[in-house]
Short mmCIF file of C-alpha atoms and ligand atoms in Angstrom, two decimals:
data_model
loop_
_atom_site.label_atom_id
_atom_site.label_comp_id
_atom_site.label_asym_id
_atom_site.label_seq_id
_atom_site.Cartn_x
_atom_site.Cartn_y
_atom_site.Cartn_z
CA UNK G 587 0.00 0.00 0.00
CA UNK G 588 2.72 2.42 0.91
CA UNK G 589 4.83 1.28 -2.33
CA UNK G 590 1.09 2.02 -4.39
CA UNK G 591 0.68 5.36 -2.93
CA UNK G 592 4.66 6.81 -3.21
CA UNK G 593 4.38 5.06 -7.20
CA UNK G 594 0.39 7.10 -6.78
CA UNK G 595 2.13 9.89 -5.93
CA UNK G 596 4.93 10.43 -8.35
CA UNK G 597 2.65 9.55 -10.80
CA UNK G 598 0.02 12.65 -9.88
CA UNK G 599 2.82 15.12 -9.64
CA UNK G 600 4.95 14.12 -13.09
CA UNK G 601 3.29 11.67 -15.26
CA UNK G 602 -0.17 10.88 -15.75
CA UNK G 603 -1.80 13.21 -13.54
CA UNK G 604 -5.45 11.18 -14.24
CA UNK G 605 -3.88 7.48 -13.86
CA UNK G 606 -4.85 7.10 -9.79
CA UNK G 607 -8.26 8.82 -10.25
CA UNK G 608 -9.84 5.90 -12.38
CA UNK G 609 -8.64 2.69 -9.88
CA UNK G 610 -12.44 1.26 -10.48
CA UNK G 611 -12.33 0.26 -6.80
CA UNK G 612 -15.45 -1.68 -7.10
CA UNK G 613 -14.06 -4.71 -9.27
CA UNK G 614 -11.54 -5.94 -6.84
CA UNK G 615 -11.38 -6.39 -3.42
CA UNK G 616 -8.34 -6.11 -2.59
CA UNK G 617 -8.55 -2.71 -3.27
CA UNK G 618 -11.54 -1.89 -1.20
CA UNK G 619 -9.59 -3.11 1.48
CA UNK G 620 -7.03 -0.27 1.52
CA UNK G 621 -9.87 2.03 1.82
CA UNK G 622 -11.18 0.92 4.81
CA UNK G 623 -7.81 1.18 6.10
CA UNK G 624 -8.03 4.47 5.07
CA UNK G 625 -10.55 5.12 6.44
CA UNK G 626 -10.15 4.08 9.72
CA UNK G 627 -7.13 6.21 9.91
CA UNK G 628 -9.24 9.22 9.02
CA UNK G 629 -11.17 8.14 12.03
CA UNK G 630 -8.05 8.28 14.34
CA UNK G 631 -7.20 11.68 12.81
CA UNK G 632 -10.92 13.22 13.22
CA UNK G 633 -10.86 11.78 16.95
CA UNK G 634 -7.45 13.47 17.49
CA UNK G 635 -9.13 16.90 16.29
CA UNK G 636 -12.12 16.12 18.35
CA UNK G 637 -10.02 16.20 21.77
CA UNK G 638 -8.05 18.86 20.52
CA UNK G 639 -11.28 20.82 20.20
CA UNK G 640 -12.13 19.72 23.15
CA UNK G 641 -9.44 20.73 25.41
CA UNK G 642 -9.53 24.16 23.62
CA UNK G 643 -13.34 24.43 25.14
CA UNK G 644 -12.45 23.47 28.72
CA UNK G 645 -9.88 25.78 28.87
CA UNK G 646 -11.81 28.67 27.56
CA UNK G 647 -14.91 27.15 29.58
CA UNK G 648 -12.17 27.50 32.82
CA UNK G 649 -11.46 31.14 32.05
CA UNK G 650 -15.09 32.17 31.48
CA UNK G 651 -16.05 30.63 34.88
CA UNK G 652 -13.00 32.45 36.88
CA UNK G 653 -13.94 35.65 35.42
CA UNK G 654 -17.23 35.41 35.94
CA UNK G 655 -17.10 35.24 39.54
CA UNK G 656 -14.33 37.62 39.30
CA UNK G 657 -17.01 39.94 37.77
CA UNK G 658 -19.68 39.48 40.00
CA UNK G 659 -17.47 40.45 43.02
CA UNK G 660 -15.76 43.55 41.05
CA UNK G 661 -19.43 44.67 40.24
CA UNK G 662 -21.15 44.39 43.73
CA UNK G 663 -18.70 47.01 45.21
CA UNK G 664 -16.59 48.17 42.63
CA UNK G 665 -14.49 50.65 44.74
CA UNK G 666 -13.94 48.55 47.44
CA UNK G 667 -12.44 45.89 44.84
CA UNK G 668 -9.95 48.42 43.30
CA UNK G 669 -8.89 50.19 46.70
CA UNK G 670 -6.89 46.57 46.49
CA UNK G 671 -3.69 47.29 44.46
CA UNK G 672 -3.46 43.97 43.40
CA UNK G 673 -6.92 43.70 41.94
CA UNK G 674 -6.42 46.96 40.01
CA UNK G 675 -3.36 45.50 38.45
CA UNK G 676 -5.03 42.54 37.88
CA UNK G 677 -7.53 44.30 35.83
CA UNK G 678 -5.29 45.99 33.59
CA UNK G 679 -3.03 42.83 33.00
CA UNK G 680 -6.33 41.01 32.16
CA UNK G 681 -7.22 43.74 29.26
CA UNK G 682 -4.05 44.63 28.50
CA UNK G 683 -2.95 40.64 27.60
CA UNK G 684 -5.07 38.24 29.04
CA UNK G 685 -8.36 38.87 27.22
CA UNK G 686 -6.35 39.03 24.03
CA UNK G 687 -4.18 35.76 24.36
CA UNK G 688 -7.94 34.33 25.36
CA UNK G 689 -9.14 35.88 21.94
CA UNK G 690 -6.05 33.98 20.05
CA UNK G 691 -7.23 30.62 21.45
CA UNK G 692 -10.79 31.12 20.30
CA UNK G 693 -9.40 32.29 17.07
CA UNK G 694 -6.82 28.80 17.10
CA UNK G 695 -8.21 26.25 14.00
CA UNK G 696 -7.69 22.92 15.60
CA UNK G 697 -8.45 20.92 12.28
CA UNK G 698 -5.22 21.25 10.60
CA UNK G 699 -3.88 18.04 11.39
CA UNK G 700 -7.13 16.36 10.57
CA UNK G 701 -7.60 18.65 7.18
CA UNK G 702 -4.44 17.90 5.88
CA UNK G 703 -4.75 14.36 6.64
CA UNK G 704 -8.13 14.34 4.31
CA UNK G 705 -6.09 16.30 1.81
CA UNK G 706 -3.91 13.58 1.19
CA UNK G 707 -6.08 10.82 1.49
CA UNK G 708 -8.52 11.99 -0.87
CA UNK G 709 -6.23 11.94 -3.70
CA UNK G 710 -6.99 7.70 -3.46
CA UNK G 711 -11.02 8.50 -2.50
CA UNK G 712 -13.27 6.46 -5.34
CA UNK G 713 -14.29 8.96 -7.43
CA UNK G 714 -17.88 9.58 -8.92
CA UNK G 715 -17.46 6.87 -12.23
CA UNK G 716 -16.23 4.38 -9.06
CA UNK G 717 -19.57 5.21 -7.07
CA UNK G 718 -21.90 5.06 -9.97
CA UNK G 719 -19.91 1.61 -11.04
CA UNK G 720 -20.70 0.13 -7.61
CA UNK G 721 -24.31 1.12 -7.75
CA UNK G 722 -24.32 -0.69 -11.39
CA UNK G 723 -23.06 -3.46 -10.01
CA UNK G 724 -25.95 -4.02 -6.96
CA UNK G 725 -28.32 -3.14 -10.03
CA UNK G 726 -26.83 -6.27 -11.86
CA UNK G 727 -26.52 -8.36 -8.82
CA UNK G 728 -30.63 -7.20 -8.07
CA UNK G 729 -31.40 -8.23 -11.78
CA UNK G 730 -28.93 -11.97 -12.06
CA UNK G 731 -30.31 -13.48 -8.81
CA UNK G 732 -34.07 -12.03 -8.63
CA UNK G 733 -33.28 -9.23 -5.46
CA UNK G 734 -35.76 -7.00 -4.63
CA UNK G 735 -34.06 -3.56 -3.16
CA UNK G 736 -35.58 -4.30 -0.19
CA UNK G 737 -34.26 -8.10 -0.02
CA UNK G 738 -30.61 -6.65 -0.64
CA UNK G 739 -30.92 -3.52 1.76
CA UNK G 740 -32.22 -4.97 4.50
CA UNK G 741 -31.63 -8.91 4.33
CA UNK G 742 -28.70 -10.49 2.47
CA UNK G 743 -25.61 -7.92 2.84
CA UNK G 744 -23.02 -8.74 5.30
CA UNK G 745 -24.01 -5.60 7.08
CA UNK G 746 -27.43 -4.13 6.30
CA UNK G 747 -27.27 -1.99 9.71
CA UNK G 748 -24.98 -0.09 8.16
CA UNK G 749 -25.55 3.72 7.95
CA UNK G 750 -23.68 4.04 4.76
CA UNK G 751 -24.86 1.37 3.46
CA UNK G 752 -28.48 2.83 3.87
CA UNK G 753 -27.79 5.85 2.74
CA UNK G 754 -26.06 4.70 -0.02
CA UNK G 755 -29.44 2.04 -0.68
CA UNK G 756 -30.72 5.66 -1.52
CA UNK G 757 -28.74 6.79 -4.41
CA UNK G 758 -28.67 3.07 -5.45
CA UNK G 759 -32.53 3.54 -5.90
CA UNK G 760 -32.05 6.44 -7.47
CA UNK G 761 -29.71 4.91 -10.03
CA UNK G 762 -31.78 2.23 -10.40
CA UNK G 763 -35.08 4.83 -11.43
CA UNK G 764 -32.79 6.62 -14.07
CA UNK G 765 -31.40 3.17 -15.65
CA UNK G 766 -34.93 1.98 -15.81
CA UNK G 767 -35.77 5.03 -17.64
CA UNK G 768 -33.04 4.89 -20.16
CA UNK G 769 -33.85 1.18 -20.83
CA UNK G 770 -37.13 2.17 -21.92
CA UNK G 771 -35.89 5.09 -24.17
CA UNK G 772 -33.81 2.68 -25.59
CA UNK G 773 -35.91 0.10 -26.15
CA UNK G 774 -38.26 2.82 -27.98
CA UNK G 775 -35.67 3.52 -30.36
CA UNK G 776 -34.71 0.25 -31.20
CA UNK G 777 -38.42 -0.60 -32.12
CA UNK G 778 -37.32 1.75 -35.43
CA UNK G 779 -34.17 -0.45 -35.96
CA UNK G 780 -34.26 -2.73 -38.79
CA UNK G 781 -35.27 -6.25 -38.49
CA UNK G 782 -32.07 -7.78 -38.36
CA UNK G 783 -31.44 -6.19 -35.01
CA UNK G 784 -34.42 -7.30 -33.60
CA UNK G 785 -33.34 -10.91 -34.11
CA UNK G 786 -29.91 -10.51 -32.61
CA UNK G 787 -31.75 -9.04 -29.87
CA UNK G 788 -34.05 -11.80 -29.49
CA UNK G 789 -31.08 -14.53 -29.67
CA UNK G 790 -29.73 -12.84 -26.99
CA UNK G 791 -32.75 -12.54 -24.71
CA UNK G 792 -32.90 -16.23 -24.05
CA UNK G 793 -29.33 -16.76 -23.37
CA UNK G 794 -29.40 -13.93 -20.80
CA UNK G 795 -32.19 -15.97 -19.05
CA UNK G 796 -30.59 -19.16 -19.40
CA UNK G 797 -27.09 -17.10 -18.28
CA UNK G 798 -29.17 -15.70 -14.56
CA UNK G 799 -30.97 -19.41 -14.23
CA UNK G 800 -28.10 -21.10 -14.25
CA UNK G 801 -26.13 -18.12 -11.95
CA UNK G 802 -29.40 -18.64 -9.38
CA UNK G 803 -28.32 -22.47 -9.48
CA UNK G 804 -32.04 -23.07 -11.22
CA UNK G 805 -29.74 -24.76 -14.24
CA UNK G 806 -31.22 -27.43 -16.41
CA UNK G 807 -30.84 -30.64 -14.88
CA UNK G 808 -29.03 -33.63 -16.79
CA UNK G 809 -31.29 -35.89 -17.69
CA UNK G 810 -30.27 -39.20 -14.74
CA UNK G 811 -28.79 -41.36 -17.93
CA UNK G 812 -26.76 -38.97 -18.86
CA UNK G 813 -26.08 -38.50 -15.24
CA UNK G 814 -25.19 -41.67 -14.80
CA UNK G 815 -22.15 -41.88 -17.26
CA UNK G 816 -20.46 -38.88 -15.04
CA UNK G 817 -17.80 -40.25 -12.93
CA UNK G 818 -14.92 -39.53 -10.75
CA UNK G 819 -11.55 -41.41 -10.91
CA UNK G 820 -7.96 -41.26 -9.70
CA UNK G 821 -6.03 -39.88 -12.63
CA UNK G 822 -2.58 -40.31 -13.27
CA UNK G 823 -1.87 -37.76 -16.45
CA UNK G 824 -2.16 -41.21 -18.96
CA UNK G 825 0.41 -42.63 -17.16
CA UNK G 826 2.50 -39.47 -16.46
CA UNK G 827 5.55 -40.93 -14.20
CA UNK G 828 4.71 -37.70 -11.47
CA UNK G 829 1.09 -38.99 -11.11
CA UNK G 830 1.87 -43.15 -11.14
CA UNK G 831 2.08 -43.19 -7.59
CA UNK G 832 0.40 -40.38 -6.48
CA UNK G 833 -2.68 -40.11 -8.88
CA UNK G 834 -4.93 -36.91 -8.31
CA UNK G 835 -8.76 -37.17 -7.96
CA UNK G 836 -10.51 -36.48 -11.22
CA UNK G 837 -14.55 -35.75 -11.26
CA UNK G 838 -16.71 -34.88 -14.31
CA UNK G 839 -18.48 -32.02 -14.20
CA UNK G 840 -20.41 -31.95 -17.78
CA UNK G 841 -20.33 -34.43 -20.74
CA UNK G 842 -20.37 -32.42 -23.68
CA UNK G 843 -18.81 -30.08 -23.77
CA UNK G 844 -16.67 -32.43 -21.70
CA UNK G 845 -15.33 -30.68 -18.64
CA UNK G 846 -13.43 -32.07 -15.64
CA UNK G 847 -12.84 -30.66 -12.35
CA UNK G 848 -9.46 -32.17 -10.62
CA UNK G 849 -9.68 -31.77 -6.66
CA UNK G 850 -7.04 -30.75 -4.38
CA UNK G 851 -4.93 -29.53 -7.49
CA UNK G 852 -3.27 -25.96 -5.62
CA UNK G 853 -2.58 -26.33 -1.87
CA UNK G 854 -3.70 -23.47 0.10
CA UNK G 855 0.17 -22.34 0.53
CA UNK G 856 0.23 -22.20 -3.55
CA UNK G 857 -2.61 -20.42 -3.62
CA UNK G 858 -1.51 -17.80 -1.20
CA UNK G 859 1.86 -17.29 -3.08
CA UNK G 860 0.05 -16.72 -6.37
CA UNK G 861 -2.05 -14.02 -4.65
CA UNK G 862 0.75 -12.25 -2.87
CA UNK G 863 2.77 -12.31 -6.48
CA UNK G 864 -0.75 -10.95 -8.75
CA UNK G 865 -1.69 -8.68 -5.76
CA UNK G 866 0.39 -5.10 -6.69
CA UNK G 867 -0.70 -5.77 -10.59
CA UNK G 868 -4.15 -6.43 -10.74
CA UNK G 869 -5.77 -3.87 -13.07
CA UNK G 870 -8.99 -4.23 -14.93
CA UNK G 871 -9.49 -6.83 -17.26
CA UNK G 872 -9.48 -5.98 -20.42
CA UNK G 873 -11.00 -7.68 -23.92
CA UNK G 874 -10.31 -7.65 -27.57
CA UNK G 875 -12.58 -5.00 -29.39
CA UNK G 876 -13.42 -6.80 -32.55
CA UNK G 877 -13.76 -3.11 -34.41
CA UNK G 878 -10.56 -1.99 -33.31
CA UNK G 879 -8.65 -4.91 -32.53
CA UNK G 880 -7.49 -2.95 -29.70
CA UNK G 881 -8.09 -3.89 -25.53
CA UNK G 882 -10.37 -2.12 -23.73
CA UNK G 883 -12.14 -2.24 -21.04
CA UNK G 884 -15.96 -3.22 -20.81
CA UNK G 885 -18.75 -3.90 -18.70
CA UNK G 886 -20.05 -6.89 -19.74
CA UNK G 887 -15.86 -8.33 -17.86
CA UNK G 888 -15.72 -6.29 -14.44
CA UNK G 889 -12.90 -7.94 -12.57
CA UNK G 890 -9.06 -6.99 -12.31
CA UNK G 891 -6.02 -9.81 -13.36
CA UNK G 892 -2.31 -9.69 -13.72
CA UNK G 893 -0.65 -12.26 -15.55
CA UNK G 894 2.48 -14.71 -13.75
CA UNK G 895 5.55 -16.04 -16.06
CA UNK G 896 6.87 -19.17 -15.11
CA UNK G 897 10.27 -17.88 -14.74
CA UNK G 898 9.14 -15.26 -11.90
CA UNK G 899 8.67 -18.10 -9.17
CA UNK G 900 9.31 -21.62 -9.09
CA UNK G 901 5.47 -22.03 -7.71
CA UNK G 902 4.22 -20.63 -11.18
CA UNK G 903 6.50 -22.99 -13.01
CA UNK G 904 5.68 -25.71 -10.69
CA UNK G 905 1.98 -25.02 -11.61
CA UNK G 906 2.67 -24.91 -15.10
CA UNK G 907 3.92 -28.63 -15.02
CA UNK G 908 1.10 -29.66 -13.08
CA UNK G 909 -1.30 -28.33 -15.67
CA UNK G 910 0.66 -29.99 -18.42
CA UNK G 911 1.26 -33.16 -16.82
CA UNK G 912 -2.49 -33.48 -16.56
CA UNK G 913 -3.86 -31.95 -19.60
CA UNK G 914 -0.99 -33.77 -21.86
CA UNK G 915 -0.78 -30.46 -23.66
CA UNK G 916 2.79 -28.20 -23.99
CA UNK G 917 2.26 -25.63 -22.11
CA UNK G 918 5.22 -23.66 -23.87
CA UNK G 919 2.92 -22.23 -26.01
CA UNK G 920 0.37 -21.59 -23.58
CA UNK G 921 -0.25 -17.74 -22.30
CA UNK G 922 1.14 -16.68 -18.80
CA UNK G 923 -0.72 -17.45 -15.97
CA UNK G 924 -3.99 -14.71 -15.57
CA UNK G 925 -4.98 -14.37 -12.30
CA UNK G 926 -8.58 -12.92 -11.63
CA UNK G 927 -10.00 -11.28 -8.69
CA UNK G 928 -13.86 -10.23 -8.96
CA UNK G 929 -15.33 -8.31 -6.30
CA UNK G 930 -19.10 -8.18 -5.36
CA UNK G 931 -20.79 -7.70 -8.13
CA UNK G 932 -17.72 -8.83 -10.83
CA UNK G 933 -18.48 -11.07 -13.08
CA UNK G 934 -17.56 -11.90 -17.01
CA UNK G 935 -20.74 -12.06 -19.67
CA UNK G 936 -20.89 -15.15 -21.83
CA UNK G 937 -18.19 -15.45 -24.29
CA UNK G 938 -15.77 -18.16 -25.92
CA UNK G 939 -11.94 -17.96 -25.14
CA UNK G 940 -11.59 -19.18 -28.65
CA UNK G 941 -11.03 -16.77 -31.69
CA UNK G 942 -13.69 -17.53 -33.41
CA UNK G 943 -13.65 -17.11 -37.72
CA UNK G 944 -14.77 -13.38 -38.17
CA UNK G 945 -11.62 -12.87 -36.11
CA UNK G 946 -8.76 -14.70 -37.31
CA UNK G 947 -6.12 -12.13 -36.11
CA UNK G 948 -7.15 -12.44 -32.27
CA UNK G 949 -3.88 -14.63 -31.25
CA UNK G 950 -2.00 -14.00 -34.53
CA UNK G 951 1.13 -11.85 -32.72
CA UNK G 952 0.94 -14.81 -30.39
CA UNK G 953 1.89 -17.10 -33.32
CA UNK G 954 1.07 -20.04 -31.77
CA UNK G 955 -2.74 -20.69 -32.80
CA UNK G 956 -5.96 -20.41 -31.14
CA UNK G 957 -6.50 -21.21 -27.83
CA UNK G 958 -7.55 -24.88 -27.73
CA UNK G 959 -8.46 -25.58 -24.52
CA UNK G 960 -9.03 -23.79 -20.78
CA UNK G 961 -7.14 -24.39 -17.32
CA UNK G 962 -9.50 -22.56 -14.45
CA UNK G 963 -8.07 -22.76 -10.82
CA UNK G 964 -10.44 -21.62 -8.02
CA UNK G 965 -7.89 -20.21 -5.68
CA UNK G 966 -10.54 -19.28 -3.38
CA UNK G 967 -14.93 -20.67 -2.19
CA UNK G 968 -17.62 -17.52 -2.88
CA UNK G 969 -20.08 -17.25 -0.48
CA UNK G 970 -22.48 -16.54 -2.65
CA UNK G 971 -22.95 -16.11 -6.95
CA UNK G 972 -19.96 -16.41 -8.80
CA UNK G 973 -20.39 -19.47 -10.64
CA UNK G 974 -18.57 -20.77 -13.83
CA UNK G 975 -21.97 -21.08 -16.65
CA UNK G 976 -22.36 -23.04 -19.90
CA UNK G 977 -25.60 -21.16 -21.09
CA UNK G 978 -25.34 -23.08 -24.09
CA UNK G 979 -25.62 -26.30 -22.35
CA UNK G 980 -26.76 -25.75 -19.24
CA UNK G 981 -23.90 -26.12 -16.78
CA UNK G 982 -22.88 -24.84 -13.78
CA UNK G 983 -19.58 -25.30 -12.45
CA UNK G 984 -19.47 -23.68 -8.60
CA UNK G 985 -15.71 -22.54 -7.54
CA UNK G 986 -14.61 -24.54 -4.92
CA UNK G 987 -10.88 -23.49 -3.49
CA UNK G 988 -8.23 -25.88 -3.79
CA UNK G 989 -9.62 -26.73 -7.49
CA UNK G 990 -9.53 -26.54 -11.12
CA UNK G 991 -11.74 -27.53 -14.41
CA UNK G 992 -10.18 -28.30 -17.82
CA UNK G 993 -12.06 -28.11 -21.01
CA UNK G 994 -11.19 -28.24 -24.87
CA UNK G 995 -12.55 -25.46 -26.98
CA UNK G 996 -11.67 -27.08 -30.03
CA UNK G 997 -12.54 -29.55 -31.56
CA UNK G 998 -9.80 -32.16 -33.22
CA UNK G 999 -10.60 -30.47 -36.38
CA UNK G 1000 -8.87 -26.90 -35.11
CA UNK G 1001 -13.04 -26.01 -35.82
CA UNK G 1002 -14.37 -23.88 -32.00
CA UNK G 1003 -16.50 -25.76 -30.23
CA UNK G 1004 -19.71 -23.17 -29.44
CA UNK G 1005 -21.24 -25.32 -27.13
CA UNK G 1006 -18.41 -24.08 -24.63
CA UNK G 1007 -19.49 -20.95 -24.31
CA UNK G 1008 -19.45 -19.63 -21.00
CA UNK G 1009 -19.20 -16.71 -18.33
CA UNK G 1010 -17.94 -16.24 -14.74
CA UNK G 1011 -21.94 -15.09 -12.76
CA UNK G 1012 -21.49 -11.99 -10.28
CA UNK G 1013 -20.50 -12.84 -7.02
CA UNK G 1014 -23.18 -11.74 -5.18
CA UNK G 1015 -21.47 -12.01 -1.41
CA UNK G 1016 -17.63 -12.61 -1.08
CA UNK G 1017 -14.54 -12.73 -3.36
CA UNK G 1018 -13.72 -14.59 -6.43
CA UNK G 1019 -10.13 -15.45 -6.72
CA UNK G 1020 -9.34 -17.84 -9.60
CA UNK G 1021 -6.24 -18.38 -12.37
CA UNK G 1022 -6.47 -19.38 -15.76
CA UNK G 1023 -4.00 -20.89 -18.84
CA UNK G 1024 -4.66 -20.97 -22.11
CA UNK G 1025 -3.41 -23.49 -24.14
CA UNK G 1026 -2.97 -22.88 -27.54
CA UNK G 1027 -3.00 -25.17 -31.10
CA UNK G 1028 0.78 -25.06 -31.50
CA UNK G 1029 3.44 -27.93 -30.07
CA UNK G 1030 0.01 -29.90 -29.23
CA UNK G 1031 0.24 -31.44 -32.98
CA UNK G 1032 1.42 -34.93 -31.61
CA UNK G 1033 -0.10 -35.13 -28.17
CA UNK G 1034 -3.49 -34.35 -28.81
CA UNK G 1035 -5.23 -37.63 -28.29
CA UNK G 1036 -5.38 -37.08 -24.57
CA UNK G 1037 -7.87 -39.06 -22.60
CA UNK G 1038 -10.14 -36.35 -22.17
CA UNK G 1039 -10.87 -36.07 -25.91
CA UNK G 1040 -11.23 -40.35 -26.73
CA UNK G 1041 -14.62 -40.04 -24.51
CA UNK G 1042 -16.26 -37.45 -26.89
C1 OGA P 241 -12.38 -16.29 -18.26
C2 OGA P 241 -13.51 -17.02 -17.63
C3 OGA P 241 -14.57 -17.90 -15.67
C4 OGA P 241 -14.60 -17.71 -14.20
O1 OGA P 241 -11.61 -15.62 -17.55
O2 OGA P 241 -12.24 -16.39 -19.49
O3 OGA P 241 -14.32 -17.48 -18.34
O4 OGA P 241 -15.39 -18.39 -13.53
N1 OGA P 241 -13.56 -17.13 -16.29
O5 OGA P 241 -13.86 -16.86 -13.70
FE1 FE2 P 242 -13.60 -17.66 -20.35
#
């Protein structure tokens, strides 16, 4: 934190004065944990001022009382009180200084310490784009898992009590009116839009719903025969000499798309390590922009990530193995590691990781082909949301820390496979830590027939 705020800093003063401002607080929250640290110390600060004020009071409090019984006697018989010398110089010491040092002490601000303190945290305050982000994201969270406002300000948040959190329920409402609103103006002016648009817009309609059902955990249910043909094994990486005697347990999830979840894959102490190592470089996600080609950021991905090399630590080299002993794919043409942190309310629409054939230049600078296939580690349990969802097939993978799923994306052919389309739900209470790897086409020319492709 102190490293983010000197580099914050520097930054503000000589390089990109607007870089801090923007931190979108609410897709990570790691970040959101600095600020309550910051703001507890503003806390400490305003009590500080608070005494301060309040020792200025009792000693002007002190003086008023002396010299009002001072006053009362000097006015009952005021010649009898100055025939005593003493009192008379008394009286002109207290105009001549007293009164006027007592004037200086009203006069004496007592909130510098706690000002400036405020003046230097609020450089790192969330700014107005980072509150109306976090109201977009209860508005999302109300609309994916069926929340009244009255269910999510009074019942299911960790602390509904809250005062902020009340009086931020207001401008969340508010919000909520004016989005409502622009929906319908928008909906209006799409009724004039040609047909074609209406269609995509119906295609899209059901997956949404099929997207939120299976988020709510209300996903389609495998028929039981179909059921029946999922198992869980001991797997041993087809024969992989590090897995012989120590096989790992191997459970399927779905059957087609086929995806596998391996248990007890990342220890906790692994997991920790690839936290600590992401932590200082998560910034927000980012996706191709098919227009541009370029990455940008959008709201249909709200989560931050950083990406590991191998050759940084021996634990994300170590994990790199692991996920090619078991997959039985190179991993040396695989992407870096991404590591993903969502926050409450992060999440990550439905999309393919494949490039699909209106977009053949996706991976191209990568030169090693498209990505054929998906390594997801949950590095952490969400209380609640934050599934894994195959909309196009119904599935719902729930993270469960400690584990990982593996799916291909392609099909032998190099053709995508669209039936693994998918998207990480909002987490609705907690935090979503998980890591990914890509695998791509290339070096995977002679190992493909793996065992999880001969059941398909
Ligand atoms: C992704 C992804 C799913 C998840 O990052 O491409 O689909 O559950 N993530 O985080
Ligand atoms: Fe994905």
């Amino acid at each position: 934190m102190v490293f983010k705020k000197v580099w914050c800093v520097l930054a503000l003063g000589f390089l990109l004065p607007f870089s801090c401002a923007h931190t979108d607080f609410f897709t990570s929250i790691g970040h959101m944990t600095d600020l309550i640290n910051t703001e507890k110390d503003l806390v400490v600060s305003l009590k500080d001022y608070i005494k301060a004020e309040e020792s200025k009071l009792e000693q002007i409090k002190k003086w008023a009382e002396k010299l009002d019984q001072l006053t009362d006697t000097a006015t009952k018989d005021p010649e009898g009180f100055l025939g005593h010398p003493v009192n008379a110089f008394k009286l002109m010491k207290r105009l001549n200084t007293e009164w006027g040092e007592l004037e200086s002490l009203v006069l004496k601000d007592m909130s510098d310490g706690f000002i400036s303190n405020m003046t230097i945290q609020r450089q790192f305050f969330p700014n107005d784009e980072d509150q109306t982000g976090a109201a977009k994201a209860l508005l999302r969270l109300q609309d994916t898992y069926n929340l009244d406002t009255d269910t999510l300000s009074r019942g299911n948040l960790p602390d509904p009590e809250h005062q902020r959190a009340n009086g931020n329920m207001k401008y969340f409402e508010y919000i909520m009116a004016k989005e409502k609103e622009a929906n319908k103006s928008s909906t209006d002016s799409e009724d004039q839009q040609e047909k074609e648009t209406e269609v995509k817009k119906k295609d899209y309609l059901p997956e949404r719903r099929k997207y939120e059902m299976l988020c709510r955990g209300e996903g389609l249910k495998m028929t039981p025969r179909r059921q029946k043909r999922l198992f869980c094994r001991y797997y041993d990486g087809n024969r992989n000499p590090r897995y012989i005697l120590g096989p790992v347990k191997q459970e399927d999830e779905w059957d087609k798309p086929r995806i596998v979840r391996f248990l007890d894959i990342i220890s906790d102490e692994e997991i920790e390590t690839v936290k600590e190592l992401a932590k200082p470089r998560l910034s927000r996600a980012t996706v191709h922009d098919p227009e541009t080609g370029k990455l940008t950021t959008a709201h249909y991905r709200v989560s931050k990530s950083a990406w590991l090399s191998g050759y940084e630590s021996p634990v994300v080299s170590r994990i790199n193995t692991r996920i090619q002993d078991l997959t039985g794919l190179d991993v040396s043409t695989a992407e870096e590691l991404q590591v993903a942190n969502y926050g409450v309310g992060g999440q990550y629409e439905p999309h393919f990781d494949f490039a699909r054939k209106d977009e053949p230049d996706a991976f191209k600078e990568l030169g090693t082909g498209n990505r054929i296939a998906t390594w997801l580690f949950y590095m952490s349990d969400v209380s609640a949301g934050g599934a894994t969802v195959f909309p196009e097939v119904g599935a719902s993978v729930w993270p469960r820390k400690g584990t990982a799923v593996f799916w291909y994306n392609l099909f032998p052919s190099g053709e995508g496979d669209y039936s693994t389309r998918h998207a990480a739900c909002p987490v609705l209470v907690g935090n979503k830590w998980v890591s990914n790897k890509w695998l791509h086409e290339r070096g995977q020319e002679f190992r493909r027939p793996c065992t999880l492709s001969e059941l398909d």
